[in-house]
């Protein structure tokens, strides 16, 4: 396994004007060995001596919101569209992303929504049958859905969320709901993406 270094910052790295956003505050990003960084950040070696505490700056308790798992409708579409920033997560930043780039979290959410739509489409007995490469951008296109299965798998393994979820004795497992979790500030990420939205030529 290749060794990684971690970039940890507890200071404001990005200033987006008034009010400023502390988008990268307390975030952790893996960087390859030999990466050069600007001053104001600290490099630490990932020793893997123990499981790391979850990264993030806020504590939240997850609760089931059925709107995001219901069949496609005007309400569910509005809910899903509401969690994306303007520009749907494509950004351009003078130092972090000189060329247009997409923030992974919004790609991951897009894929999850695609799986939801494909699931209900198949459940209704109307699987999609694309006829050209251009169709692969459609939410329920089989090629797109296959991509999303493995993309989400690798994304989950990449982040390896170490929040603990108490076992429900009645279920013999966990639901994920009702226990405190340490999370990144999604609202700040969304605001940062909106500010640095990639402009179309």
Short mmCIF file of C-alpha atoms in Angstrom, two decimals:
data_model
loop_
_atom_site.label_atom_id
_atom_site.label_comp_id
_atom_site.label_asym_id
_atom_site.label_seq_id
_atom_site.Cartn_x
_atom_site.Cartn_y
_atom_site.Cartn_z
CA UNK A 1 0.00 0.00 0.00
CA UNK A 2 1.44 3.37 -0.99
CA UNK A 3 2.19 5.73 1.86
CA UNK A 4 0.22 8.93 2.05
CA UNK A 5 0.68 12.18 3.79
CA UNK A 6 -2.23 14.09 5.24
CA UNK A 7 -2.86 17.78 4.94
CA UNK A 8 -4.50 19.07 8.09
CA UNK A 9 -5.47 22.69 8.54
CA UNK A 10 -7.11 24.45 11.43
CA UNK A 11 -6.80 27.88 9.87
CA UNK A 12 -8.74 29.72 7.21
CA UNK A 13 -7.20 28.70 3.88
CA UNK A 14 -9.62 30.30 1.45
CA UNK A 15 -11.02 33.80 1.53
CA UNK A 16 -14.02 34.23 -0.72
CA UNK A 17 -14.85 37.78 0.26
CA UNK A 18 -17.43 38.99 2.75
CA UNK A 19 -18.40 36.89 4.58
CA UNK A 20 -15.36 34.61 4.32
CA UNK A 21 -15.84 30.83 4.30
CA UNK A 22 -13.65 28.49 6.31
CA UNK A 23 -14.25 25.74 3.79
CA UNK A 24 -11.12 23.75 4.48
CA UNK A 25 -11.02 24.30 8.23
CA UNK A 26 -10.36 20.98 10.00
CA UNK A 27 -10.65 19.05 6.73
CA UNK A 28 -8.26 16.22 5.92
CA UNK A 29 -7.13 15.47 2.38
CA UNK A 30 -4.74 12.68 1.31
CA UNK A 31 -1.74 13.93 -0.64
CA UNK A 32 0.98 11.91 -2.37
CA UNK A 33 4.45 12.03 -0.88
CA UNK A 34 6.52 14.86 -2.27
CA UNK A 35 3.60 17.25 -2.74
CA UNK A 36 4.52 20.88 -2.20
CA UNK A 37 2.23 23.02 -0.05
CA UNK A 38 1.95 26.67 0.83
CA UNK A 39 2.74 27.93 4.33
CA UNK A 40 0.07 27.85 7.01
CA UNK A 41 -0.59 24.12 6.88
CA UNK A 42 0.90 21.16 8.69
CA UNK A 43 2.00 17.87 7.14
CA UNK A 44 1.65 14.77 9.29
CA UNK A 45 2.54 11.17 8.46
CA UNK A 46 -0.30 8.67 8.33
CA UNK A 47 1.11 5.95 10.58
CA UNK A 48 -2.03 3.76 10.64
CA UNK A 49 -1.24 3.05 14.31
CA UNK A 50 -4.95 3.16 15.10
CA UNK A 51 -8.28 4.00 13.51
CA UNK A 52 -8.55 7.75 13.12
CA UNK A 53 -11.40 9.73 14.61
CA UNK A 54 -13.95 10.89 12.03
CA UNK A 55 -12.92 14.08 10.23
CA UNK A 56 -15.19 17.07 10.36
CA UNK A 57 -16.14 20.24 12.18
CA UNK A 58 -19.79 19.69 13.13
CA UNK A 59 -21.82 17.12 15.06
CA UNK A 60 -25.18 15.99 13.75
CA UNK A 61 -27.75 13.26 14.32
CA UNK A 62 -29.06 11.58 11.18
CA UNK A 63 -32.81 11.09 10.84
CA UNK A 64 -34.64 9.23 8.08
CA UNK A 65 -35.97 11.59 5.40
CA UNK A 66 -38.15 9.53 3.10
CA UNK A 67 -38.35 12.28 0.48
CA UNK A 68 -34.89 11.30 -0.75
CA UNK A 69 -35.76 7.61 -1.13
CA UNK A 70 -39.28 7.82 -2.56
CA UNK A 71 -40.08 7.22 -6.26
CA UNK A 72 -39.37 10.03 -8.75
CA UNK A 73 -41.87 12.86 -8.43
CA UNK A 74 -41.95 16.64 -8.41
CA UNK A 75 -41.32 16.64 -4.65
CA UNK A 76 -38.38 14.23 -4.75
CA UNK A 77 -36.82 16.01 -7.72
CA UNK A 78 -37.10 19.33 -5.91
CA UNK A 79 -35.50 17.84 -2.79
CA UNK A 80 -32.57 16.30 -4.67
CA UNK A 81 -31.99 19.40 -6.79
CA UNK A 82 -31.98 21.48 -3.62
CA UNK A 83 -28.88 19.81 -2.19
CA UNK A 84 -26.68 20.84 -5.14
CA UNK A 85 -25.07 24.27 -5.38
CA UNK A 86 -25.53 26.52 -8.37
CA UNK A 87 -23.30 25.01 -11.05
CA UNK A 88 -23.95 21.50 -9.60
CA UNK A 89 -20.47 21.31 -8.08
CA UNK A 90 -18.28 22.18 -11.07
CA UNK A 91 -15.70 24.67 -9.88
CA UNK A 92 -12.70 26.64 -11.06
CA UNK A 93 -10.22 28.05 -8.53
CA UNK A 94 -6.99 29.93 -9.35
CA UNK A 95 -4.76 27.58 -7.32
CA UNK A 96 -6.78 24.48 -6.37
CA UNK A 97 -8.46 23.94 -9.75
CA UNK A 98 -7.16 26.21 -12.54
CA UNK A 99 -9.13 24.07 -14.99
CA UNK A 100 -12.84 23.27 -14.47
CA UNK A 101 -13.20 20.38 -12.01
CA UNK A 102 -16.00 18.69 -10.15
CA UNK A 103 -16.13 18.27 -6.37
CA UNK A 104 -16.48 14.54 -5.71
CA UNK A 105 -19.31 14.82 -3.19
CA UNK A 106 -21.69 16.21 -5.81
CA UNK A 107 -20.75 13.51 -8.31
CA UNK A 108 -21.39 10.91 -5.60
CA UNK A 109 -24.80 12.40 -4.79
CA UNK A 110 -25.65 12.51 -8.49
CA UNK A 111 -24.80 8.81 -8.76
CA UNK A 112 -26.88 7.93 -5.71
CA UNK A 113 -29.87 9.73 -7.19
CA UNK A 114 -29.29 7.90 -10.47
CA UNK A 115 -29.48 4.57 -8.62
CA UNK A 116 -32.73 5.65 -6.95
CA UNK A 117 -34.29 6.54 -10.30
CA UNK A 118 -33.01 3.35 -11.96
CA UNK A 119 -34.38 1.24 -9.09
CA UNK A 120 -37.90 2.61 -9.41
CA UNK A 121 -37.74 2.50 -13.21
CA UNK A 122 -36.87 -1.21 -13.07
CA UNK A 123 -39.46 -1.83 -10.34
CA UNK A 124 -42.12 -0.47 -12.66
CA UNK A 125 -40.95 -2.81 -15.41
CA UNK A 126 -39.54 -0.12 -17.69
CA UNK A 127 -35.76 -0.63 -17.86
CA UNK A 128 -33.85 1.78 -20.06
CA UNK A 129 -32.27 0.63 -23.33
CA UNK A 130 -29.81 3.25 -24.60
CA UNK A 131 -29.13 3.39 -28.30
CA UNK A 132 -26.11 5.69 -28.40
CA UNK A 133 -23.16 6.84 -26.31
CA UNK A 134 -24.94 10.16 -25.72
CA UNK A 135 -27.63 8.31 -23.76
CA UNK A 136 -25.08 7.28 -21.11
CA UNK A 137 -25.66 10.56 -19.28
CA UNK A 138 -29.27 9.61 -18.53
CA UNK A 139 -29.97 8.72 -14.89
CA UNK A 140 -31.48 5.31 -15.63
CA UNK A 141 -29.10 4.30 -18.42
CA UNK A 142 -27.57 0.86 -17.59
CA UNK A 143 -24.02 2.03 -18.43
CA UNK A 144 -24.42 5.02 -16.14
CA UNK A 145 -25.90 2.91 -13.34
CA UNK A 146 -23.07 0.34 -13.52
CA UNK A 147 -20.55 3.17 -13.30
CA UNK A 148 -22.35 4.54 -10.24
CA UNK A 149 -22.33 1.24 -8.33
CA UNK A 150 -18.55 0.99 -8.38
CA UNK A 151 -17.94 4.73 -8.10
CA UNK A 152 -19.98 4.91 -4.89
CA UNK A 153 -18.29 1.74 -3.58
CA UNK A 154 -14.83 3.20 -4.05
CA UNK A 155 -15.91 6.60 -2.71
CA UNK A 156 -17.22 5.04 0.51
CA UNK A 157 -14.01 3.05 0.93
CA UNK A 158 -11.95 6.16 0.17
CA UNK A 159 -13.55 8.11 3.01
CA UNK A 160 -13.87 5.08 5.34
CA UNK A 161 -16.26 6.81 7.75
CA UNK A 162 -15.28 5.79 11.30
CA UNK A 163 -18.31 7.19 13.15
CA UNK A 164 -19.66 4.58 15.57
CA UNK A 165 -23.28 3.42 15.33
CA UNK A 166 -24.78 1.66 18.39
CA UNK A 167 -26.29 -1.75 17.72
CA UNK A 168 -30.06 -2.04 18.16
CA UNK A 169 -30.56 -5.32 20.11
CA UNK A 170 -33.98 -5.83 18.54
CA UNK A 171 -32.57 -5.60 15.02
CA UNK A 172 -29.23 -7.22 15.71
CA UNK A 173 -27.67 -4.44 13.64
CA UNK A 174 -27.70 -0.70 13.09
CA UNK A 175 -29.98 1.69 11.22
CA UNK A 176 -27.56 4.62 11.24
CA UNK A 177 -30.24 6.89 12.67
CA UNK A 178 -30.34 8.62 16.03
CA UNK A 179 -26.69 8.65 17.10
CA UNK A 180 -24.33 11.67 17.01
CA UNK A 181 -21.90 11.78 14.08
CA UNK A 182 -18.93 14.00 13.37
CA UNK A 183 -19.32 15.43 9.88
CA UNK A 184 -17.84 17.92 7.51
CA UNK A 185 -19.89 21.08 7.15
CA UNK A 186 -21.80 20.31 3.96
CA UNK A 187 -23.35 23.79 3.86
CA UNK A 188 -19.88 25.37 3.75
CA UNK A 189 -18.82 23.02 0.95
CA UNK A 190 -21.95 23.94 -1.00
CA UNK A 191 -21.34 27.66 -0.46
CA UNK A 192 -17.70 27.36 -1.52
CA UNK A 193 -18.70 25.49 -4.68
CA UNK A 194 -21.26 28.17 -5.48
CA UNK A 195 -18.69 30.94 -5.05
CA UNK A 196 -16.07 29.20 -7.23
CA UNK A 197 -18.57 27.88 -9.77
CA UNK A 198 -16.97 27.15 -13.13
CA UNK A 199 -18.14 29.70 -15.66
CA UNK A 200 -19.22 28.52 -19.08
CA UNK A 201 -17.34 30.11 -21.95
#
